[in-house]
Structures are given as structure tokens and as C-alpha cells.
Amino acid sequence: MPSHLSADHPAAQPPGRGSVDALISQTRRLKGDVDAVRRDAPSDGSDPQERWQRALYDLALHQLTDLDEHLAQLRDGPPPAPSAAGAQPAARTAPPAPRRGSLLSRVGSAEWNLLTDEASWSGELYQILGRDPTAPPLTLDELPSLVFDEDRPRLTGMVTDCLVDAKRIDGEFRVMRPDGEVRTVHMMGEPVLAADGSTASMWAVLRDVSELRRSERAVSETRDSLQRQRQRAQSEHRLAVELQEAVLPPWRGSLRLPHQGTETLDLAAHYLPSSASALIGGDWYDALQLADGDTLLSVGDLTGHGVAVASGMATLLGAVRGMAMAGTQPGQLMSLLNQLLDATVQPALGSAVCCRYRPESRTLVWAQAGHPAPLLFRSGTGRRLNSPDGVLLGATSGAVYAQAEETLEPGDLLLLHTDGLVPGRSSTAAVNRLLDLAPRFDGARTAQDCVRMVMEEFGETERADDACVLVAKVTS
């Protein structure tokens, strides 16, 4: 104890036992509450966010356990000081070691007399440093022998500043115990001044903070892991968006196909991202004028999200365009797409609708693979086209896809969409909601007006998946 505090000075007296007991009770209640929350937390270790939260719970529990131990030491008073130099071994009987893996840190004390070169250690300090309690305490010159080489300058500097400039000590260093175990020790101390103002001795409290530092590192590592995961997710999102923008049709607003002739389709489309995921899905839409003057219309959806799915979508859409341009009819095109998806290294499932429109006869030939059928709106009413047979892409090898044919009339409106457009409902209920727009569509002048009506109806809806809609209006 510093020389300016006498044993009967108020500041040297422990606080009231009742108040400390109350603090201990509060600490233990809080510890029980934190432990209950920790037990309910996910613990499979698969998610960095969950690992970070669990590490924080563990750290909070360790800190509360540590506080509980310190309050108990405060209530019980300091350990008995050695009665004489020759009686040190009996006074230094080491207490039981703390549980391994716990943050229940030990606190020891020491005083080094600069006038007599004597040192006195508490039993806890022997335990912290792994020293034989029957051995004499190390002097200030001998203490660095326990410390890691790279930490010795820090310890030496703290001690020198204390003894020469009367500065307080507050720092950490690592020690190697005789059993080979490495411990981190936090040292707080101050000089004890003689009557003439010179430094007579140095008094210090040393605390084993090894488990605390390990717990803090675990929290930091999981936080860093979470940050890296977020950065990877952001990079993947940017890449998926760039890939999607590069693949989907470049036109925005409206488009007329074919570019020449009186019989054309007025086209408009819109893509709606998921409101529940930051990752890009595999939905696509497309409209393309073919070499023979026909117009290709397609929409589709590859299951999943992320860069791999966006890349798979790009592969499928590229295949659709290439095969359609080569003259492949919708049914055969779907069969070839199924073979392509079935042969991929990472098999996936997909759905699609592919339509080929012949403007001179206003004939629509189409096929589907487990996808919602196109909706046809005419004279203020709407209906779903009867679907030809076709299973999901990638569901089975060698699948055969039928195709259907429909003759359109001037003013007809064709709407193609993916499942996520009307979320949270059965397919029948979703289609019925779209068909209810028939009277409004009847008064629309352009396909873009119809898409705008769809967005007014469904655009603000919370959706778990991406979606897209493609509208084609027959003009003459």
C-alpha cells in the first residue's frame, strides 16, 4: 500500500459489506439473464453473424464473472501480508487455480523495496506466474526473465518511468510459465515515496487477463470475418448486377418488333428486384427480332440467387437467342435448354416460356417448362392460354416439350411474367389478380402504359424473389 495511506485512513477501509453484497447479487442476476439469452442463441457456427453474437455473449459472461470475483475480493479484503521474510512460504500458499478456459482472472499484488532490495508477493501472484510459492519473490531486475523478449522493453520502460519519474504503471506483457504456458498479465502500479520525496518502493497489482484477451480476439476475429463476408457479398452483388445488365435487353421503355412492316408488336418490360435479398436472382425477359422476320419473346427464372445463378441465367438466355436465331422452334428449343441445364457442373432448376410470333399471320407458337402460361387480354377481358406439356428445366433428362399455337388479333395484349410478380399467393390467385386488370388494359394505348399499371398494382409489394413482366401489344 502507498505510504501516504495509513491503515486507519477512511480511504484505506473497505466499503460497507452490505453494499458490496448488493452489488454481487445484482451482478449474479445479470449474469443469469445474459446466460439465458446465450443458451437460446443459435450455436451451429455456420453463420459469421451468429458466431459474432455468441462471442459477444461469452465475453459479457466472462466480464460479469470477473466482476463477481473482484467484488468478492473487495468484500473479503486484501490477502494477509507475509509476517516476516522468513515466514513467506506459509503466507503464500497458493489458492486453487481458476478453471481453464474461464475468464475468472486472478489478481495478485507485489511490492519492491528499493532501499533494502527486498520484494514481497501475494500468493495469487505466485499462482499467476506459475512460480513455486516456497521460492523467494523475484526482484525488479529478475522479473524481466519471465517476460517475452519482445515485451521486455515495455516492462522495463514502465518500471523505469515509475521509479525515476514517479509515473503510474499501466500496461500489459506476456510471461512464459515454467510449465510452458503463455499468460498475459496486466500490471498497474505506483511509486511509494519516502519522507524526502524520493522513491522508496514500488507497489503493483498484477492481473491475469489471458482469457479476457483471448475472448476479445475471438470477438474481433468474428467481427472481421463478418466484415469480410459482407464485402464479398457486396462484390458478388455488384458483379451479378453488372452481369445481369450486360445480358438483359438493352432497351428501356418501349420497343417495336419487327423494325419494318405494318404488323408489329409494341413491347415493354420491367424487372423487379427482391425486397428480401440483396442478391440478384435468375429471372430474365427478352424480345428479339429473328432472321426470318419473326419475333422471339421469352421470360424465365433460374432458381437461386447470386453470381453463379446470374451466370447460369446468362448461359440459358444466350442459348435461347442463339437457337431461336438458327430457326429452332419453341418446343425443340425447350428440350435443348433442358439438356444444357442437365449437363451443367452445378445442376439447377429453371422455368421458362418461349414464344415465336409470326407478324404476317399474327400466329403465336409457344412452349413452356414449368412456367406460368402467357395471359391474353382482348376487348376488356383476359384469359390464361392453355399450357402445352413441359416440366421444369433440369428436372429430368430427356424431357420432351410440346408446343401450342394461338392466333392473335389487332389490339390483343400478351403478358408474360415470372412467379415472383404476385408474391405470397397461389398461382391461380396470382393469375386472377393479373386478369382483373383487363378493363384497365383495354383503355391503354401502349404496352408501356400496361406495364406502368402492373407496377402501380404490384410494384410496391414486398417480395421474397425477383420478378419480371413482359407485355406485347399487337398493332396494325
XYZ file of C-alpha atoms in Angstrom:
476
model
C 0.000 0.000 0.000
C 1.312 3.500 -0.756
C 2.926 5.167 2.260
C 0.589 8.201 2.231
C -2.380 5.997 3.189
C -2.402 4.748 6.770
C -4.252 1.614 7.857
C -6.949 3.617 9.699
C -7.420 6.223 6.977
C -11.015 6.196 5.574
C -9.747 5.642 2.035
C -7.949 2.502 3.191
C -11.062 0.924 4.666
C -13.132 -1.477 2.573
C -16.627 -0.276 1.627
C -19.634 -1.451 3.578
C -20.098 -5.201 3.329
C -23.836 -4.809 2.727
C -23.362 -2.527 -0.274
C -20.788 -4.879 -1.832
C -23.076 -7.866 -1.227
C -25.858 -5.988 -3.028
C -23.547 -5.356 -5.989
C -22.583 -9.035 -6.048
C -26.256 -10.060 -6.081
C -27.020 -7.650 -8.936
C -24.037 -8.917 -10.910
C -25.123 -12.529 -10.489
C -28.698 -11.785 -11.532
C -27.473 -10.002 -14.641
C -25.117 -12.878 -15.367
C -28.046 -15.299 -15.177
C -30.056 -13.190 -17.614
C -27.178 -12.991 -20.113
C -26.553 -16.731 -19.804
C -30.225 -17.440 -20.558
C -30.064 -15.338 -23.735
C -26.791 -17.025 -24.700
C -28.270 -20.513 -24.363
C -31.135 -19.535 -26.674
C -28.790 -18.114 -29.317
C -28.008 -20.221 -32.447
C -24.820 -22.224 -31.943
C -24.233 -24.291 -35.094
C -21.339 -21.982 -36.041
C -22.266 -21.840 -39.739
C -23.118 -18.145 -39.887
C -20.498 -15.416 -39.072
C -23.244 -13.139 -37.723
C -24.329 -15.851 -35.244
C -20.720 -16.608 -34.272
C -20.112 -12.915 -33.598
C -23.224 -12.632 -31.424
C -22.305 -15.744 -29.460
C -18.765 -14.490 -28.919
C -20.184 -11.235 -27.545
C -22.443 -13.195 -25.176
C -19.419 -15.197 -23.995
C -17.402 -12.027 -23.469
C -20.214 -10.422 -21.474
C -20.495 -13.533 -19.296
C -16.757 -13.602 -18.713
C -16.705 -9.943 -17.788
C -19.556 -10.411 -15.300
C -17.858 -13.456 -13.777
C -14.679 -11.453 -13.466
C -16.571 -8.585 -11.803
C -18.185 -11.051 -9.395
C -14.769 -12.351 -8.326
C -13.351 -8.856 -7.856
C -16.324 -7.751 -5.772
C -15.857 -10.814 -3.589
C -12.201 -9.892 -3.108
C -13.253 -6.325 -2.281
C -15.765 -7.589 0.275
C -13.303 -10.007 1.905
C -10.449 -7.527 2.000
C -6.849 -7.912 0.812
C -4.970 -11.200 1.322
C -2.879 -11.405 4.508
C 0.545 -9.880 4.129
C 3.599 -12.003 4.952
C 4.552 -11.579 8.628
C 8.267 -11.708 8.053
C 10.753 -12.548 5.365
C 11.392 -15.930 6.904
C 7.692 -16.758 7.119
C 6.859 -16.022 3.490
C 6.212 -19.617 2.357
C 3.383 -20.179 4.826
C 1.716 -16.888 3.876
C 1.988 -17.634 0.158
C 0.001 -20.841 -0.008
C -1.450 -20.577 -3.479
C -5.245 -20.608 -3.828
C -6.932 -23.092 -6.185
C -6.227 -22.400 -9.823
C -9.006 -20.808 -11.852
C -10.989 -23.006 -14.218
C -9.150 -23.401 -17.501
C -10.927 -21.628 -20.341
C -12.719 -19.287 -17.937
C -12.236 -15.562 -17.737
C -12.168 -15.773 -13.932
C -8.895 -13.865 -13.649
C -6.631 -13.791 -10.636
C -5.326 -10.613 -9.092
C -2.064 -10.598 -7.240
C -0.011 -7.886 -5.628
C 3.660 -7.150 -5.107
C 5.923 -4.552 -3.526
C 9.573 -3.997 -4.262
C 11.629 -2.085 -1.643
C 14.339 -0.065 -3.338
C 16.182 0.649 -0.112
C 16.567 -2.954 1.072
C 16.204 -4.642 -2.366
C 13.549 -6.889 -0.818
C 10.397 -7.985 -2.573
C 7.105 -9.344 -1.297
C 4.490 -11.141 -3.387
C 0.982 -12.287 -2.598
C 0.101 -15.933 -3.060
C -2.078 -15.086 -6.064
C 0.900 -13.607 -7.897
C 2.815 -16.863 -7.462
C -0.156 -18.660 -8.981
C -0.416 -16.231 -11.908
C 3.245 -16.564 -12.795
C 3.339 -20.312 -12.108
C 6.081 -19.920 -9.531
C 6.818 -22.215 -6.611
C 5.299 -20.462 -3.556
C 8.287 -21.584 -1.444
C 10.722 -19.722 -3.731
C 11.712 -16.138 -2.935
C 9.961 -13.453 -4.994
C 11.826 -12.076 -7.977
C 13.407 -8.674 -7.727
C 12.688 -5.954 -10.280
C 15.942 -6.873 -12.019
C 14.885 -10.552 -12.180
C 11.264 -10.055 -13.203
C 12.019 -9.475 -16.926
C 13.460 -13.002 -17.123
C 9.875 -14.318 -17.184
C 8.742 -11.940 -19.918
C 8.738 -12.496 -23.686
C 11.732 -10.893 -25.355
C 9.606 -8.525 -27.440
C 7.651 -7.406 -24.350
C 10.639 -6.756 -22.100
C 11.293 -3.192 -23.337
C 7.686 -2.321 -22.476
C 8.014 -3.666 -18.918
C 11.423 -2.080 -18.430
C 10.149 1.278 -19.670
C 7.113 1.219 -17.343
C 9.238 0.346 -14.307
C 11.878 2.963 -15.162
C 9.242 5.688 -15.614
C 7.735 4.735 -12.272
C 10.991 4.706 -10.317
C 12.643 7.707 -11.970
C 9.722 9.992 -12.852
C 7.153 8.714 -10.317
C 4.720 7.801 -13.116
C 1.954 5.280 -12.604
C 2.299 1.886 -14.261
C -0.495 0.654 -16.503
C 0.370 -1.879 -19.184
C 0.468 -5.497 -20.281
C 3.107 -8.062 -21.074
C 3.274 -11.794 -21.732
C 5.072 -14.262 -19.490
C 6.172 -17.832 -20.046
C 5.326 -20.008 -17.061
C 7.636 -22.892 -16.102
C 5.048 -25.345 -17.479
C 5.368 -23.688 -20.902
C 2.001 -21.922 -20.768
C 1.885 -18.345 -22.015
C -0.141 -15.880 -19.940
C -0.941 -12.210 -20.494
C -0.526 -10.069 -17.379
C -1.900 -6.578 -16.820
C 0.179 -4.565 -14.348
C -0.950 -1.429 -12.514
C 1.360 0.215 -10.011
C 2.696 3.400 -8.493
C 5.747 4.585 -6.599
C 5.728 4.744 -2.806
C 7.502 7.914 -1.768
C 9.760 8.404 1.271
C 9.518 11.442 3.535
C 12.087 13.318 1.444
C 10.080 12.745 -1.736
C 12.353 10.093 -3.172
C 11.017 6.757 -4.365
C 11.316 4.210 -1.563
C 9.498 1.301 -3.184
C 7.149 0.313 -5.972
C 3.757 -1.239 -5.351
C 1.778 -3.033 -8.069
C -1.316 -5.102 -8.740
C -0.952 -7.753 -11.436
C -3.924 -9.383 -13.105
C -4.019 -12.423 -15.375
C -6.033 -11.242 -18.394
C -5.168 -14.132 -20.724
C -8.719 -15.440 -21.125
C -10.101 -11.923 -21.475
C -7.697 -11.167 -24.314
C -8.457 -14.499 -25.971
C -12.174 -13.733 -25.784
C -11.633 -10.241 -27.198
C -9.588 -11.697 -30.052
C -12.391 -14.162 -30.781
C -14.873 -11.292 -30.935
C -12.537 -9.282 -33.161
C -11.903 -12.235 -35.479
C -15.604 -12.988 -35.873
C -16.304 -9.287 -36.465
C -13.556 -9.229 -39.109
C -14.937 -12.426 -40.630
C -18.394 -10.889 -40.780
C -16.990 -7.746 -42.384
C -15.127 -9.826 -44.980
C -18.307 -11.773 -45.700
C -20.229 -8.519 -46.167
C -17.542 -7.210 -48.505
C -17.643 -10.438 -50.512
C -21.445 -10.230 -50.674
C -21.238 -6.629 -51.880
C -18.673 -7.586 -54.527
C -20.792 -10.527 -55.655
C -23.851 -8.296 -55.802
C -22.058 -5.730 -57.957
C -20.769 -8.475 -60.256
C -24.218 -10.082 -60.541
C -25.831 -6.709 -61.312
C -23.223 -5.950 -63.978
C -23.692 -9.409 -65.470
C -27.466 -9.034 -65.482
C -27.314 -5.584 -67.062
C -24.953 -6.890 -69.731
C -27.250 -9.792 -70.636
C -30.789 -8.424 -70.380
C -32.108 -6.457 -73.371
C -30.528 -3.011 -73.564
C -33.771 -1.280 -74.481
C -35.710 0.623 -71.876
C -39.219 1.975 -72.237
C -40.909 0.645 -75.360
C -39.781 -1.248 -78.452
C -41.443 -2.228 -81.735
C -40.596 -5.508 -83.487
C -40.076 -6.214 -86.285
C -38.496 -2.906 -87.086
C -40.075 -2.799 -90.550
C -43.588 -3.588 -91.694
C -47.088 -2.678 -90.607
C -47.773 -5.758 -88.475
C -45.699 -5.220 -85.350
C -45.608 -5.842 -81.634
C -45.434 -2.888 -79.251
C -43.224 -4.163 -76.404
C -42.415 -3.043 -72.856
C -40.882 -4.835 -69.886
C -39.822 -4.280 -66.309
C -37.564 -6.096 -63.803
C -38.378 -6.029 -60.067
C -35.623 -6.987 -57.610
C -36.344 -8.906 -54.426
C -37.109 -6.837 -51.329
C -35.912 -9.665 -49.047
C -32.473 -10.316 -50.538
C -29.623 -8.131 -51.712
C -28.587 -10.845 -54.164
C -29.626 -10.861 -57.798
C -31.844 -13.737 -58.887
C -32.014 -15.650 -62.162
C -35.098 -14.007 -63.725
C -34.917 -12.810 -67.310
C -37.035 -11.369 -70.096
C -36.172 -10.977 -73.753
C -37.518 -9.760 -77.080
C -35.537 -10.236 -80.259
C -36.156 -9.876 -83.993
C -35.116 -13.104 -85.733
C -33.501 -13.550 -89.122
C -36.722 -14.654 -90.845
C -38.687 -11.646 -89.558
C -40.337 -13.476 -86.632
C -40.148 -12.041 -83.130
C -38.831 -14.039 -80.146
C -40.442 -13.415 -76.740
C -39.188 -15.223 -73.638
C -39.209 -14.999 -69.883
C -37.636 -17.398 -67.427
C -36.337 -17.983 -63.948
C -33.353 -19.991 -62.731
C -33.653 -20.961 -59.067
C -31.349 -19.329 -56.527
C -29.510 -16.038 -56.162
C -26.026 -14.684 -56.619
C -23.252 -14.616 -59.207
C -23.467 -18.316 -60.098
C -27.205 -18.043 -60.752
C -26.819 -14.838 -62.756
C -24.103 -16.566 -64.782
C -26.378 -19.569 -65.369
C -29.185 -17.250 -66.438
C -26.837 -15.583 -68.902
C -25.927 -19.006 -70.321
C -29.566 -20.004 -70.777
C -30.586 -16.690 -72.307
C -27.647 -16.799 -74.701
C -28.658 -20.315 -75.718
C -32.272 -19.224 -76.270
C -31.195 -16.375 -78.524
C -28.732 -18.486 -80.483
C -31.104 -21.405 -81.087
C -34.047 -19.142 -81.937
C -31.923 -17.196 -84.407
C -30.964 -20.528 -86.019
C -34.656 -21.315 -86.551
C -35.248 -23.776 -83.690
C -38.944 -23.970 -82.800
C -40.062 -23.334 -79.184
C -40.744 -26.983 -78.233
C -37.404 -28.269 -79.504
C -35.692 -25.214 -78.054
C -37.009 -26.121 -74.585
C -35.746 -29.703 -74.968
C -32.273 -28.449 -75.833
C -32.321 -25.990 -72.918
C -33.202 -28.868 -70.601
C -30.234 -30.869 -71.885
C -27.977 -27.855 -71.399
C -29.094 -27.297 -67.814
C -28.908 -31.022 -67.050
C -25.292 -31.099 -68.245
C -24.053 -28.198 -66.134
C -21.428 -28.794 -63.447
C -23.785 -27.390 -60.797
C -27.252 -28.673 -61.717
C -30.127 -26.289 -61.108
C -33.809 -25.988 -61.876
C -35.351 -23.396 -64.129
C -38.649 -22.440 -65.688
C -39.269 -20.627 -68.931
C -41.738 -19.606 -71.615
C -40.571 -19.193 -75.202
C -42.801 -17.665 -77.901
C -42.251 -17.185 -81.622
C -44.549 -14.612 -83.229
C -45.131 -14.502 -86.991
C -46.351 -10.984 -87.839
C -47.737 -11.719 -91.317
C -50.238 -14.283 -89.934
C -50.326 -12.959 -86.327
C -49.555 -16.518 -85.184
C -48.007 -17.200 -81.787
C -46.208 -20.539 -81.373
C -45.053 -21.184 -77.826
C -43.774 -23.742 -75.340
C -43.241 -23.709 -71.605
C -41.160 -25.513 -68.978
C -42.968 -25.472 -65.628
C -43.716 -21.774 -66.040
C -46.874 -19.644 -65.747
C -48.636 -19.524 -69.100
C -48.922 -16.254 -71.036
C -52.058 -14.208 -70.369
C -54.072 -12.965 -73.336
C -56.189 -9.818 -72.985
C -58.798 -8.989 -75.639
C -61.677 -6.495 -75.646
C -61.629 -5.861 -71.875
C -61.357 -9.499 -70.775
C -58.411 -11.755 -70.094
C -57.623 -15.454 -70.013
C -54.703 -17.758 -69.476
C -53.552 -19.676 -72.542
C -53.794 -23.446 -72.277
C -50.340 -24.742 -71.454
C -48.672 -27.418 -73.582
C -46.871 -30.165 -71.641
C -43.489 -29.249 -70.222
C -41.660 -29.982 -66.963
C -39.145 -27.746 -65.195
C -35.816 -27.356 -66.915
C -33.245 -29.602 -65.272
C -35.876 -31.768 -63.551
C -35.407 -34.849 -65.708
C -33.170 -35.949 -68.542
C -34.606 -36.402 -71.993
C -37.799 -34.429 -71.325
C -39.999 -33.685 -74.332
C -41.759 -30.341 -74.608
C -44.953 -29.820 -76.589
C -45.859 -26.517 -78.189
C -49.124 -24.671 -78.743
C -50.349 -22.167 -81.301
C -52.584 -19.132 -80.900
C -53.822 -16.643 -83.490
C -53.800 -13.056 -82.217
C -55.851 -10.083 -83.347
C -55.048 -6.378 -83.631
C -55.297 -4.773 -80.199
C -54.605 -8.046 -78.356
C -52.323 -7.814 -75.374
C -49.971 -10.635 -74.341
C -48.480 -10.616 -70.810
C -45.582 -12.879 -69.795
C -44.307 -12.887 -66.216
C -42.303 -14.845 -63.647
C -43.609 -16.305 -60.382
C -42.438 -13.541 -58.054
C -44.597 -10.837 -59.646
C -47.544 -11.556 -57.313
C -45.847 -12.993 -54.179
C -47.432 -14.811 -51.283
C -50.363 -16.253 -53.267
C -51.201 -19.474 -55.097
C -50.591 -19.469 -58.839
C -54.344 -19.338 -59.509
C -54.872 -16.372 -57.185
C -51.892 -14.560 -58.708
C -53.210 -15.072 -62.246
C -56.679 -13.891 -61.216
C -55.241 -10.656 -59.837
C -53.488 -10.039 -63.131
C -56.598 -10.882 -65.127
C -58.547 -8.354 -63.046
C -56.500 -5.659 -64.812
C -58.234 -6.449 -68.127
C -60.625 -3.439 -68.092
C -57.744 -1.074 -67.392
C -55.593 -2.641 -70.106
C -58.429 -2.182 -72.601
C -58.097 1.576 -72.288
C -54.283 1.597 -72.543
C -52.707 2.983 -75.708
C -49.289 1.352 -75.415
C -47.555 -1.637 -73.874
C -45.609 0.759 -71.672
C -48.896 2.057 -70.224
C -49.845 -1.517 -69.332
C -46.520 -2.184 -67.636
C -46.999 1.009 -65.648
C -50.413 -0.275 -64.485
C -48.839 -3.562 -63.390
C -46.212 -1.665 -61.414
C -48.858 0.504 -59.767
C -50.654 -2.657 -58.675
C -47.721 -4.871 -57.645
C -44.545 -2.794 -57.714
C -44.584 -1.784 -54.040
C -45.369 -5.298 -52.794
C -42.808 -6.947 -50.516
C -41.408 -9.859 -52.490
C -39.071 -12.673 -51.457
C -37.885 -13.270 -55.016
C -37.067 -11.291 -58.122
C -39.677 -10.935 -60.836
C -40.132 -9.571 -64.306
C -43.008 -8.793 -66.655
C -43.068 -8.507 -70.449
C -46.049 -7.003 -72.319
C -46.588 -7.274 -76.084
C -49.440 -5.379 -77.786
C -50.460 -6.344 -81.331
C -50.623 -3.305 -83.606
C -51.533 -2.903 -87.239
